[in-house]
Amino acid sequence: MALPWHIPLEALPSFKEKERSIEPSLIKHYSKLNVHENPCEELQTGLLCEIGINNKEPATIQRLIAAGMTVARLNIRDLEPDACTQLLQSIRQAVYNYSAELEYVYPLALLVDVRGPDIITGELKGGPHTTIELKEHDLIRLTIDTSWRESGTVDCLFVGYDHLTDLQTEDIIFIDCLTSGKVKLIVDEIGDDSIECTIATGGLIGAKMAVHVSKVPHELQILTEF
């Protein structure tokens, strides 16, 4: 049996939907429905299931397909390339087995969740287990100066992101904290290698906390084939 990834795109049949005029009202749309036509045999809704290490066996995936799964989601943010390859091979095998039972190719969609670029703060002065509390309404400086990489304080933190100074005033920065919620910073001034911020929402942070910035383009590595 030839599966979709074995068939050239040029050889796939093209389907053209029937042209239907858009009705000006819902009542007119309902009034023109033909009750004598057979209903659509295709599913109008989809069922998404996440495939991971715990349910990667082809037999398990095949049971999910038989139960109605139309989209398989892969969360590969924390997986090695070899593990991702094994998941893809398991899904393909499950689709092949289920398609062989149906005697036609079952169209299973694949949704891949990839990791974005990591932006984190540096170490804190006092060691890796040191914590500091950022208090609301205080000022703090975020810098890309590497001399601050291992000596962060409540007044200045290193952030490993070269585009930090591309931010604009009034932009918002969030920093993960050790307690519930996130630290919220509002950019006040932009310098050559740092930015001055006001702490809008405080919190307790440690070393190497995740930083979330907005309105600045991220440089993503190109995904390669598995």
JSON list of C-alpha atoms in Angstrom, two decimals:
[
{"chain": "A", "resi": 1, "resn": "MET", "atom": "CA", "xyz": [0.00, 0.00, 0.00]},
{"chain": "A", "resi": 2, "resn": "ALA", "atom": "CA", "xyz": [1.34, 3.42, -0.98]},
{"chain": "A", "resi": 3, "resn": "LEU", "atom": "CA", "xyz": [1.06, 5.95, 1.82]},
{"chain": "A", "resi": 4, "resn": "PRO", "atom": "CA", "xyz": [1.03, 9.75, 1.32]},
{"chain": "A", "resi": 5, "resn": "TRP", "atom": "CA", "xyz": [4.75, 10.19, 2.01]},
{"chain": "A", "resi": 6, "resn": "HIS", "atom": "CA", "xyz": [5.51, 7.59, -0.71]},
{"chain": "A", "resi": 7, "resn": "ILE", "atom": "CA", "xyz": [3.49, 9.43, -3.39]},
{"chain": "A", "resi": 8, "resn": "PRO", "atom": "CA", "xyz": [4.87, 12.47, -5.27]},
{"chain": "A", "resi": 9, "resn": "LEU", "atom": "CA", "xyz": [2.80, 15.61, -4.72]},
{"chain": "A", "resi": 10, "resn": "GLU", "atom": "CA", "xyz": [2.22, 15.88, -8.47]},
{"chain": "A", "resi": 11, "resn": "ALA", "atom": "CA", "xyz": [0.48, 12.49, -8.47]},
{"chain": "A", "resi": 12, "resn": "LEU", "atom": "CA", "xyz": [-2.03, 13.35, -5.75]},
{"chain": "A", "resi": 13, "resn": "PRO", "atom": "CA", "xyz": [-5.56, 14.03, -6.99]},
{"chain": "A", "resi": 14, "resn": "SER", "atom": "CA", "xyz": [-6.88, 17.55, -6.68]},
{"chain": "A", "resi": 15, "resn": "PHE", "atom": "CA", "xyz": [-10.33, 18.13, -5.28]},
{"chain": "A", "resi": 16, "resn": "LYS", "atom": "CA", "xyz": [-12.31, 21.20, -6.23]},
{"chain": "A", "resi": 17, "resn": "GLU", "atom": "CA", "xyz": [-15.13, 22.21, -3.97]},
{"chain": "A", "resi": 18, "resn": "LYS", "atom": "CA", "xyz": [-18.46, 23.11, -5.42]},
{"chain": "A", "resi": 19, "resn": "GLU", "atom": "CA", "xyz": [-18.87, 26.83, -5.83]},
{"chain": "A", "resi": 20, "resn": "ARG", "atom": "CA", "xyz": [-21.63, 28.10, -3.62]},
{"chain": "A", "resi": 21, "resn": "SER", "atom": "CA", "xyz": [-22.82, 31.65, -3.37]},
{"chain": "A", "resi": 22, "resn": "ILE", "atom": "CA", "xyz": [-22.85, 33.25, 0.05]},
{"chain": "A", "resi": 23, "resn": "GLU", "atom": "CA", "xyz": [-26.36, 33.94, 1.25]},
{"chain": "A", "resi": 24, "resn": "PRO", "atom": "CA", "xyz": [-27.12, 37.32, 2.86]},
{"chain": "A", "resi": 25, "resn": "SER", "atom": "CA", "xyz": [-28.87, 35.76, 5.85]},
{"chain": "A", "resi": 26, "resn": "LEU", "atom": "CA", "xyz": [-28.88, 32.55, 7.85]},
{"chain": "A", "resi": 27, "resn": "ILE", "atom": "CA", "xyz": [-32.57, 31.97, 7.09]},
{"chain": "A", "resi": 28, "resn": "LYS", "atom": "CA", "xyz": [-31.92, 31.99, 3.33]},
{"chain": "A", "resi": 29, "resn": "HIS", "atom": "CA", "xyz": [-29.00, 29.65, 3.83]},
{"chain": "A", "resi": 30, "resn": "TYR", "atom": "CA", "xyz": [-31.19, 27.15, 5.73]},
{"chain": "A", "resi": 31, "resn": "SER", "atom": "CA", "xyz": [-34.01, 27.45, 3.21]},
{"chain": "A", "resi": 32, "resn": "LYS", "atom": "CA", "xyz": [-31.76, 26.35, 0.34]},
{"chain": "A", "resi": 33, "resn": "LEU", "atom": "CA", "xyz": [-30.49, 23.19, 2.06]},
{"chain": "A", "resi": 34, "resn": "ASN", "atom": "CA", "xyz": [-31.50, 20.03, 0.19]},
{"chain": "A", "resi": 35, "resn": "VAL", "atom": "CA", "xyz": [-32.75, 17.43, 2.66]},
{"chain": "A", "resi": 36, "resn": "HIS", "atom": "CA", "xyz": [-32.77, 14.79, -0.09]},
{"chain": "A", "resi": 37, "resn": "GLU", "atom": "CA", "xyz": [-28.97, 14.92, -0.52]},
{"chain": "A", "resi": 38, "resn": "ASN", "atom": "CA", "xyz": [-26.81, 12.48, 1.37]},
{"chain": "A", "resi": 39, "resn": "PRO", "atom": "CA", "xyz": [-25.06, 14.03, 4.36]},
{"chain": "A", "resi": 40, "resn": "CYS", "atom": "CA", "xyz": [-21.32, 14.63, 4.26]},
{"chain": "A", "resi": 41, "resn": "GLU", "atom": "CA", "xyz": [-19.43, 11.44, 5.10]},
{"chain": "A", "resi": 42, "resn": "GLU", "atom": "CA", "xyz": [-16.36, 13.35, 6.32]},
{"chain": "A", "resi": 43, "resn": "LEU", "atom": "CA", "xyz": [-15.88, 14.36, 9.91]},
{"chain": "A", "resi": 44, "resn": "GLN", "atom": "CA", "xyz": [-16.69, 18.02, 10.50]},
{"chain": "A", "resi": 45, "resn": "THR", "atom": "CA", "xyz": [-14.76, 18.11, 13.78]},
{"chain": "A", "resi": 46, "resn": "GLY", "atom": "CA", "xyz": [-11.37, 16.75, 14.78]},
{"chain": "A", "resi": 47, "resn": "LEU", "atom": "CA", "xyz": [-9.95, 15.01, 17.83]},
{"chain": "A", "resi": 48, "resn": "LEU", "atom": "CA", "xyz": [-6.42, 15.92, 18.85]},
{"chain": "A", "resi": 49, "resn": "CYS", "atom": "CA", "xyz": [-4.33, 13.56, 20.98]},
{"chain": "A", "resi": 50, "resn": "GLU", "atom": "CA", "xyz": [-0.80, 14.12, 22.28]},
{"chain": "A", "resi": 51, "resn": "ILE", "atom": "CA", "xyz": [1.68, 11.38, 21.45]},
{"chain": "A", "resi": 52, "resn": "GLY", "atom": "CA", "xyz": [4.64, 11.05, 23.79]},
{"chain": "A", "resi": 53, "resn": "ILE", "atom": "CA", "xyz": [6.95, 8.57, 25.44]},
{"chain": "A", "resi": 54, "resn": "ASN", "atom": "CA", "xyz": [4.12, 6.96, 27.45]},
{"chain": "A", "resi": 55, "resn": "ASN", "atom": "CA", "xyz": [1.92, 6.14, 24.45]},
{"chain": "A", "resi": 56, "resn": "LYS", "atom": "CA", "xyz": [4.39, 5.79, 21.60]},
{"chain": "A", "resi": 57, "resn": "GLU", "atom": "CA", "xyz": [3.70, 2.14, 20.74]},
{"chain": "A", "resi": 58, "resn": "PRO", "atom": "CA", "xyz": [2.09, 1.71, 17.28]},
{"chain": "A", "resi": 59, "resn": "ALA", "atom": "CA", "xyz": [-0.65, -0.50, 18.74]},
{"chain": "A", "resi": 60, "resn": "THR", "atom": "CA", "xyz": [-1.60, 2.22, 21.25]},
{"chain": "A", "resi": 61, "resn": "ILE", "atom": "CA", "xyz": [-1.60, 4.90, 18.56]},
{"chain": "A", "resi": 62, "resn": "GLN", "atom": "CA", "xyz": [-3.71, 2.68, 16.31]},
{"chain": "A", "resi": 63, "resn": "ARG", "atom": "CA", "xyz": [-6.32, 2.32, 19.07]},
{"chain": "A", "resi": 64, "resn": "LEU", "atom": "CA", "xyz": [-6.41, 6.12, 19.37]},
{"chain": "A", "resi": 65, "resn": "ILE", "atom": "CA", "xyz": [-6.96, 6.41, 15.62]},
{"chain": "A", "resi": 66, "resn": "ALA", "atom": "CA", "xyz": [-9.76, 3.85, 15.77]},
{"chain": "A", "resi": 67, "resn": "ALA", "atom": "CA", "xyz": [-11.33, 5.84, 18.62]},
{"chain": "A", "resi": 68, "resn": "GLY", "atom": "CA", "xyz": [-11.49, 8.94, 16.42]},
{"chain": "A", "resi": 69, "resn": "MET", "atom": "CA", "xyz": [-8.12, 10.70, 16.61]},
{"chain": "A", "resi": 70, "resn": "THR", "atom": "CA", "xyz": [-7.66, 12.94, 13.56]},
{"chain": "A", "resi": 71, "resn": "VAL", "atom": "CA", "xyz": [-4.63, 14.97, 14.70]},
{"chain": "A", "resi": 72, "resn": "ALA", "atom": "CA", "xyz": [-1.54, 13.63, 16.47]},
{"chain": "A", "resi": 73, "resn": "ARG", "atom": "CA", "xyz": [0.33, 16.27, 18.47]},
{"chain": "A", "resi": 74, "resn": "LEU", "atom": "CA", "xyz": [4.06, 15.87, 19.15]},
{"chain": "A", "resi": 75, "resn": "ASN", "atom": "CA", "xyz": [5.67, 17.93, 21.90]},
{"chain": "A", "resi": 76, "resn": "ILE", "atom": "CA", "xyz": [9.34, 17.75, 20.91]},
{"chain": "A", "resi": 77, "resn": "ARG", "atom": "CA", "xyz": [10.57, 20.68, 22.97]},
{"chain": "A", "resi": 78, "resn": "ASP", "atom": "CA", "xyz": [12.27, 18.42, 25.52]},
{"chain": "A", "resi": 79, "resn": "LEU", "atom": "CA", "xyz": [13.09, 15.42, 23.31]},
{"chain": "A", "resi": 80, "resn": "GLU", "atom": "CA", "xyz": [16.30, 14.40, 21.59]},
{"chain": "A", "resi": 81, "resn": "PRO", "atom": "CA", "xyz": [16.24, 14.00, 17.79]},
{"chain": "A", "resi": 82, "resn": "ASP", "atom": "CA", "xyz": [16.44, 10.19, 18.04]},
{"chain": "A", "resi": 83, "resn": "ALA", "atom": "CA", "xyz": [13.37, 10.09, 20.31]},
{"chain": "A", "resi": 84, "resn": "CYS", "atom": "CA", "xyz": [11.47, 12.35, 17.89]},
{"chain": "A", "resi": 85, "resn": "THR", "atom": "CA", "xyz": [12.37, 10.04, 15.01]},
{"chain": "A", "resi": 86, "resn": "GLN", "atom": "CA", "xyz": [11.05, 7.03, 16.94]},
{"chain": "A", "resi": 87, "resn": "LEU", "atom": "CA", "xyz": [7.74, 8.81, 17.61]},
{"chain": "A", "resi": 88, "resn": "LEU", "atom": "CA", "xyz": [7.32, 9.68, 13.93]},
{"chain": "A", "resi": 89, "resn": "GLN", "atom": "CA", "xyz": [8.10, 6.10, 12.89]},
{"chain": "A", "resi": 90, "resn": "SER", "atom": "CA", "xyz": [5.57, 4.75, 15.41]},
{"chain": "A", "resi": 91, "resn": "ILE", "atom": "CA", "xyz": [2.86, 7.08, 14.09]},
{"chain": "A", "resi": 92, "resn": "ARG", "atom": "CA", "xyz": [3.60, 6.10, 10.49]},
{"chain": "A", "resi": 93, "resn": "GLN", "atom": "CA", "xyz": [3.48, 2.41, 11.38]},
{"chain": "A", "resi": 94, "resn": "ALA", "atom": "CA", "xyz": [0.16, 2.88, 13.19]},
{"chain": "A", "resi": 95, "resn": "VAL", "atom": "CA", "xyz": [-1.31, 4.73, 10.20]},
{"chain": "A", "resi": 96, "resn": "TYR", "atom": "CA", "xyz": [-0.06, 2.00, 7.86]},
{"chain": "A", "resi": 97, "resn": "ASN", "atom": "CA", "xyz": [-1.60, -0.78, 9.97]},
{"chain": "A", "resi": 98, "resn": "TYR", "atom": "CA", "xyz": [-4.94, 1.00, 10.35]},
{"chain": "A", "resi": 99, "resn": "SER", "atom": "CA", "xyz": [-5.04, 1.93, 6.66]},
{"chain": "A", "resi": 100, "resn": "ALA", "atom": "CA", "xyz": [-4.38, -1.70, 5.74]},
{"chain": "A", "resi": 101, "resn": "GLU", "atom": "CA", "xyz": [-7.41, -2.75, 7.80]},
{"chain": "A", "resi": 102, "resn": "LEU", "atom": "CA", "xyz": [-9.61, -0.12, 6.13]},
{"chain": "A", "resi": 103, "resn": "GLU", "atom": "CA", "xyz": [-8.11, -0.83, 2.69]},
{"chain": "A", "resi": 104, "resn": "TYR", "atom": "CA", "xyz": [-7.65, 2.89, 2.08]},
{"chain": "A", "resi": 105, "resn": "VAL", "atom": "CA", "xyz": [-5.24, 5.51, 3.38]},
{"chain": "A", "resi": 106, "resn": "TYR", "atom": "CA", "xyz": [-6.43, 7.05, 6.65]},
{"chain": "A", "resi": 107, "resn": "PRO", "atom": "CA", "xyz": [-5.54, 10.80, 6.65]},
{"chain": "A", "resi": 108, "resn": "LEU", "atom": "CA", "xyz": [-3.97, 11.51, 10.05]},
{"chain": "A", "resi": 109, "resn": "ALA", "atom": "CA", "xyz": [-2.70, 15.06, 10.53]},
{"chain": "A", "resi": 110, "resn": "LEU", "atom": "CA", "xyz": [0.48, 15.75, 12.51]},
{"chain": "A", "resi": 111, "resn": "LEU", "atom": "CA", "xyz": [0.95, 18.81, 14.74]},
{"chain": "A", "resi": 112, "resn": "VAL", "atom": "CA", "xyz": [4.49, 19.45, 15.98]},
{"chain": "A", "resi": 113, "resn": "ASP", "atom": "CA", "xyz": [5.16, 21.72, 18.96]},
{"chain": "A", "resi": 114, "resn": "VAL", "atom": "CA", "xyz": [8.76, 22.96, 18.85]},
{"chain": "A", "resi": 115, "resn": "ARG", "atom": "CA", "xyz": [10.81, 24.90, 21.37]},
{"chain": "A", "resi": 116, "resn": "GLY", "atom": "CA", "xyz": [11.39, 28.59, 20.83]},
{"chain": "A", "resi": 117, "resn": "PRO", "atom": "CA", "xyz": [14.60, 30.39, 21.73]},
{"chain": "A", "resi": 118, "resn": "ASP", "atom": "CA", "xyz": [15.45, 30.34, 25.44]},
{"chain": "A", "resi": 119, "resn": "ILE", "atom": "CA", "xyz": [16.06, 33.71, 27.07]},
{"chain": "A", "resi": 120, "resn": "ILE", "atom": "CA", "xyz": [17.24, 33.45, 30.66]},
{"chain": "A", "resi": 121, "resn": "THR", "atom": "CA", "xyz": [18.81, 35.62, 33.31]},
{"chain": "A", "resi": 122, "resn": "GLY", "atom": "CA", "xyz": [22.34, 35.06, 34.60]},
{"chain": "A", "resi": 123, "resn": "GLU", "atom": "CA", "xyz": [23.63, 33.84, 37.93]},
{"chain": "A", "resi": 124, "resn": "LEU", "atom": "CA", "xyz": [23.09, 35.81, 41.12]},
{"chain": "A", "resi": 125, "resn": "LYS", "atom": "CA", "xyz": [25.75, 37.24, 43.37]},
{"chain": "A", "resi": 126, "resn": "GLY", "atom": "CA", "xyz": [26.10, 34.77, 46.21]},
{"chain": "A", "resi": 127, "resn": "GLY", "atom": "CA", "xyz": [25.88, 31.49, 44.35]},
{"chain": "A", "resi": 128, "resn": "PRO", "atom": "CA", "xyz": [23.42, 29.30, 42.42]},
{"chain": "A", "resi": 129, "resn": "HIS", "atom": "CA", "xyz": [21.09, 28.86, 45.41]},
{"chain": "A", "resi": 130, "resn": "THR", "atom": "CA", "xyz": [20.73, 32.57, 46.10]},
{"chain": "A", "resi": 131, "resn": "THR", "atom": "CA", "xyz": [17.32, 34.21, 45.70]},
{"chain": "A", "resi": 132, "resn": "ILE", "atom": "CA", "xyz": [16.35, 37.88, 45.51]},
{"chain": "A", "resi": 133, "resn": "GLU", "atom": "CA", "xyz": [13.01, 39.60, 45.87]},
{"chain": "A", "resi": 134, "resn": "LEU", "atom": "CA", "xyz": [12.02, 42.19, 43.28]},
{"chain": "A", "resi": 135, "resn": "LYS", "atom": "CA", "xyz": [9.65, 44.68, 44.88]},
{"chain": "A", "resi": 136, "resn": "GLU", "atom": "CA", "xyz": [6.84, 46.52, 43.16]},
{"chain": "A", "resi": 137, "resn": "HIS", "atom": "CA", "xyz": [7.59, 50.10, 41.98]},
{"chain": "A", "resi": 138, "resn": "ASP", "atom": "CA", "xyz": [11.38, 49.62, 42.37]},
{"chain": "A", "resi": 139, "resn": "LEU", "atom": "CA", "xyz": [13.74, 50.18, 39.45]},
{"chain": "A", "resi": 140, "resn": "ILE", "atom": "CA", "xyz": [15.95, 47.48, 37.93]},
{"chain": "A", "resi": 141, "resn": "ARG", "atom": "CA", "xyz": [18.46, 47.41, 35.08]},
{"chain": "A", "resi": 142, "resn": "LEU", "atom": "CA", "xyz": [18.67, 44.51, 32.63]},
{"chain": "A", "resi": 143, "resn": "THR", "atom": "CA", "xyz": [21.97, 44.27, 30.79]},
{"chain": "A", "resi": 144, "resn": "ILE", "atom": "CA", "xyz": [23.74, 42.20, 28.15]},
{"chain": "A", "resi": 145, "resn": "ASP", "atom": "CA", "xyz": [27.12, 43.16, 29.65]},
{"chain": "A", "resi": 146, "resn": "THR", "atom": "CA", "xyz": [28.78, 39.79, 30.34]},
{"chain": "A", "resi": 147, "resn": "SER", "atom": "CA", "xyz": [30.56, 41.16, 33.41]},
{"chain": "A", "resi": 148, "resn": "TRP", "atom": "CA", "xyz": [27.18, 40.82, 35.18]},
{"chain": "A", "resi": 149, "resn": "ARG", "atom": "CA", "xyz": [26.65, 37.22, 34.06]},
{"chain": "A", "resi": 150, "resn": "GLU", "atom": "CA", "xyz": [27.47, 35.75, 37.49]},
{"chain": "A", "resi": 151, "resn": "SER", "atom": "CA", "xyz": [26.82, 38.73, 39.78]},
{"chain": "A", "resi": 152, "resn": "GLY", "atom": "CA", "xyz": [23.16, 39.68, 39.45]},
{"chain": "A", "resi": 153, "resn": "THR", "atom": "CA", "xyz": [21.53, 41.76, 42.19]},
{"chain": "A", "resi": 154, "resn": "VAL", "atom": "CA", "xyz": [18.18, 43.43, 42.91]},
{"chain": "A", "resi": 155, "resn": "ASP", "atom": "CA", "xyz": [19.51, 46.44, 41.02]},
{"chain": "A", "resi": 156, "resn": "CYS", "atom": "CA", "xyz": [20.91, 44.77, 37.91]},
{"chain": "A", "resi": 157, "resn": "LEU", "atom": "CA", "xyz": [20.40, 41.42, 36.15]},
{"chain": "A", "resi": 158, "resn": "PHE", "atom": "CA", "xyz": [22.19, 39.92, 33.18]},
{"chain": "A", "resi": 159, "resn": "VAL", "atom": "CA", "xyz": [19.92, 38.70, 30.36]},
{"chain": "A", "resi": 160, "resn": "GLY", "atom": "CA", "xyz": [21.38, 36.50, 27.63]},
{"chain": "A", "resi": 161, "resn": "TYR", "atom": "CA", "xyz": [19.63, 38.10, 24.69]},
{"chain": "A", "resi": 162, "resn": "ASP", "atom": "CA", "xyz": [21.50, 40.20, 22.11]},
{"chain": "A", "resi": 163, "resn": "HIS", "atom": "CA", "xyz": [18.32, 41.98, 20.95]},
{"chain": "A", "resi": 164, "resn": "LEU", "atom": "CA", "xyz": [17.45, 43.26, 24.41]},
{"chain": "A", "resi": 165, "resn": "THR", "atom": "CA", "xyz": [18.20, 46.86, 23.47]},
{"chain": "A", "resi": 166, "resn": "ASP", "atom": "CA", "xyz": [15.88, 46.61, 20.44]},
{"chain": "A", "resi": 167, "resn": "LEU", "atom": "CA", "xyz": [12.93, 46.97, 22.80]},
{"chain": "A", "resi": 168, "resn": "GLN", "atom": "CA", "xyz": [11.00, 50.23, 23.02]},
{"chain": "A", "resi": 169, "resn": "THR", "atom": "CA", "xyz": [9.85, 52.21, 26.03]},
{"chain": "A", "resi": 170, "resn": "GLU", "atom": "CA", "xyz": [6.58, 50.97, 27.56]},
{"chain": "A", "resi": 171, "resn": "ASP", "atom": "CA", "xyz": [7.28, 47.44, 26.31]},
{"chain": "A", "resi": 172, "resn": "ILE", "atom": "CA", "xyz": [6.58, 44.70, 28.84]},
{"chain": "A", "resi": 173, "resn": "ILE", "atom": "CA", "xyz": [8.95, 41.98, 30.05]},
{"chain": "A", "resi": 174, "resn": "PHE", "atom": "CA", "xyz": [7.96, 38.98, 32.15]},
{"chain": "A", "resi": 175, "resn": "ILE", "atom": "CA", "xyz": [10.35, 36.94, 34.29]},
{"chain": "A", "resi": 176, "resn": "ASP", "atom": "CA", "xyz": [9.42, 33.57, 35.77]},
{"chain": "A", "resi": 177, "resn": "CYS", "atom": "CA", "xyz": [9.53, 33.59, 39.56]},
{"chain": "A", "resi": 178, "resn": "LEU", "atom": "CA", "xyz": [9.80, 30.96, 42.28]},
{"chain": "A", "resi": 179, "resn": "THR", "atom": "CA", "xyz": [6.35, 31.83, 43.61]},
{"chain": "A", "resi": 180, "resn": "SER", "atom": "CA", "xyz": [3.04, 31.89, 41.73]},
{"chain": "A", "resi": 181, "resn": "GLY", "atom": "CA", "xyz": [2.71, 34.30, 38.83]},
{"chain": "A", "resi": 182, "resn": "LYS", "atom": "CA", "xyz": [5.44, 36.21, 37.01]},
{"chain": "A", "resi": 183, "resn": "VAL", "atom": "CA", "xyz": [7.50, 39.32, 37.60]},
{"chain": "A", "resi": 184, "resn": "LYS", "atom": "CA", "xyz": [6.30, 42.10, 35.30]},
{"chain": "A", "resi": 185, "resn": "LEU", "atom": "CA", "xyz": [8.67, 44.85, 34.15]},
{"chain": "A", "resi": 186, "resn": "ILE", "atom": "CA", "xyz": [7.91, 47.96, 32.10]},
{"chain": "A", "resi": 187, "resn": "VAL", "atom": "CA", "xyz": [10.73, 49.41, 30.02]},
{"chain": "A", "resi": 188, "resn": "ASP", "atom": "CA", "xyz": [11.55, 53.04, 30.87]},
{"chain": "A", "resi": 189, "resn": "GLU", "atom": "CA", "xyz": [14.84, 53.79, 29.12]},
{"chain": "A", "resi": 190, "resn": "ILE", "atom": "CA", "xyz": [17.03, 52.14, 26.48]},
{"chain": "A", "resi": 191, "resn": "GLY", "atom": "CA", "xyz": [20.81, 52.27, 26.74]},
{"chain": "A", "resi": 192, "resn": "ASP", "atom": "CA", "xyz": [23.72, 50.97, 24.68]},
{"chain": "A", "resi": 193, "resn": "ASP", "atom": "CA", "xyz": [23.96, 47.63, 26.46]},
{"chain": "A", "resi": 194, "resn": "SER", "atom": "CA", "xyz": [21.13, 47.77, 29.01]},
{"chain": "A", "resi": 195, "resn": "ILE", "atom": "CA", "xyz": [17.57, 48.88, 29.67]},
{"chain": "A", "resi": 196, "resn": "GLU", "atom": "CA", "xyz": [16.04, 50.51, 32.73]},
{"chain": "A", "resi": 197, "resn": "CYS", "atom": "CA", "xyz": [12.73, 49.06, 33.92]},
{"chain": "A", "resi": 198, "resn": "THR", "atom": "CA", "xyz": [10.09, 49.68, 36.54]},
{"chain": "A", "resi": 199, "resn": "ILE", "atom": "CA", "xyz": [8.88, 46.64, 38.46]},
{"chain": "A", "resi": 200, "resn": "ALA", "atom": "CA", "xyz": [5.10, 46.59, 37.96]},
{"chain": "A", "resi": 201, "resn": "THR", "atom": "CA", "xyz": [4.63, 43.21, 39.67]},
{"chain": "A", "resi": 202, "resn": "GLY", "atom": "CA", "xyz": [7.22, 41.88, 42.09]},
{"chain": "A", "resi": 203, "resn": "GLY", "atom": "CA", "xyz": [8.23, 38.38, 43.03]},
{"chain": "A", "resi": 204, "resn": "LEU", "atom": "CA", "xyz": [10.99, 36.07, 44.26]},
{"chain": "A", "resi": 205, "resn": "ILE", "atom": "CA", "xyz": [13.49, 34.94, 41.61]},
{"chain": "A", "resi": 206, "resn": "GLY", "atom": "CA", "xyz": [16.58, 32.79, 41.50]},
{"chain": "A", "resi": 207, "resn": "ALA", "atom": "CA", "xyz": [19.37, 32.19, 39.01]},
{"chain": "A", "resi": 208, "resn": "LYS", "atom": "CA", "xyz": [18.72, 31.42, 35.34]},
{"chain": "A", "resi": 209, "resn": "MET", "atom": "CA", "xyz": [15.04, 32.35, 35.27]},
{"chain": "A", "resi": 210, "resn": "ALA", "atom": "CA", "xyz": [13.15, 32.37, 31.97]},
{"chain": "A", "resi": 211, "resn": "VAL", "atom": "CA", "xyz": [12.53, 35.79, 30.42]},
{"chain": "A", "resi": 212, "resn": "HIS", "atom": "CA", "xyz": [9.64, 36.55, 28.05]},
{"chain": "A", "resi": 213, "resn": "VAL", "atom": "CA", "xyz": [9.89, 39.64, 25.85]},
{"chain": "A", "resi": 214, "resn": "SER", "atom": "CA", "xyz": [7.51, 40.96, 23.21]},
{"chain": "A", "resi": 215, "resn": "LYS", "atom": "CA", "xyz": [7.70, 42.92, 19.96]},
{"chain": "A", "resi": 216, "resn": "VAL", "atom": "CA", "xyz": [11.25, 41.79, 19.25]},
{"chain": "A", "resi": 217, "resn": "PRO", "atom": "CA", "xyz": [12.02, 39.28, 16.44]},
{"chain": "A", "resi": 218, "resn": "HIS", "atom": "CA", "xyz": [13.52, 36.00, 17.61]},
{"chain": "A", "resi": 219, "resn": "GLU", "atom": "CA", "xyz": [16.27, 34.28, 15.65]},
{"chain": "A", "resi": 220, "resn": "LEU", "atom": "CA", "xyz": [15.09, 30.69, 15.18]},
{"chain": "A", "resi": 221, "resn": "GLN", "atom": "CA", "xyz": [17.24, 27.86, 13.94]},
{"chain": "A", "resi": 222, "resn": "ILE", "atom": "CA", "xyz": [16.00, 26.20, 10.77]},
{"chain": "A", "resi": 223, "resn": "LEU", "atom": "CA", "xyz": [14.36, 22.83, 11.45]},
{"chain": "A", "resi": 224, "resn": "THR", "atom": "CA", "xyz": [16.05, 19.93, 9.70]},
{"chain": "A", "resi": 225, "resn": "GLU", "atom": "CA", "xyz": [14.47, 16.70, 8.57]},
{"chain": "A", "resi": 226, "resn": "PHE", "atom": "CA", "xyz": [14.45, 13.84, 11.03]}
]
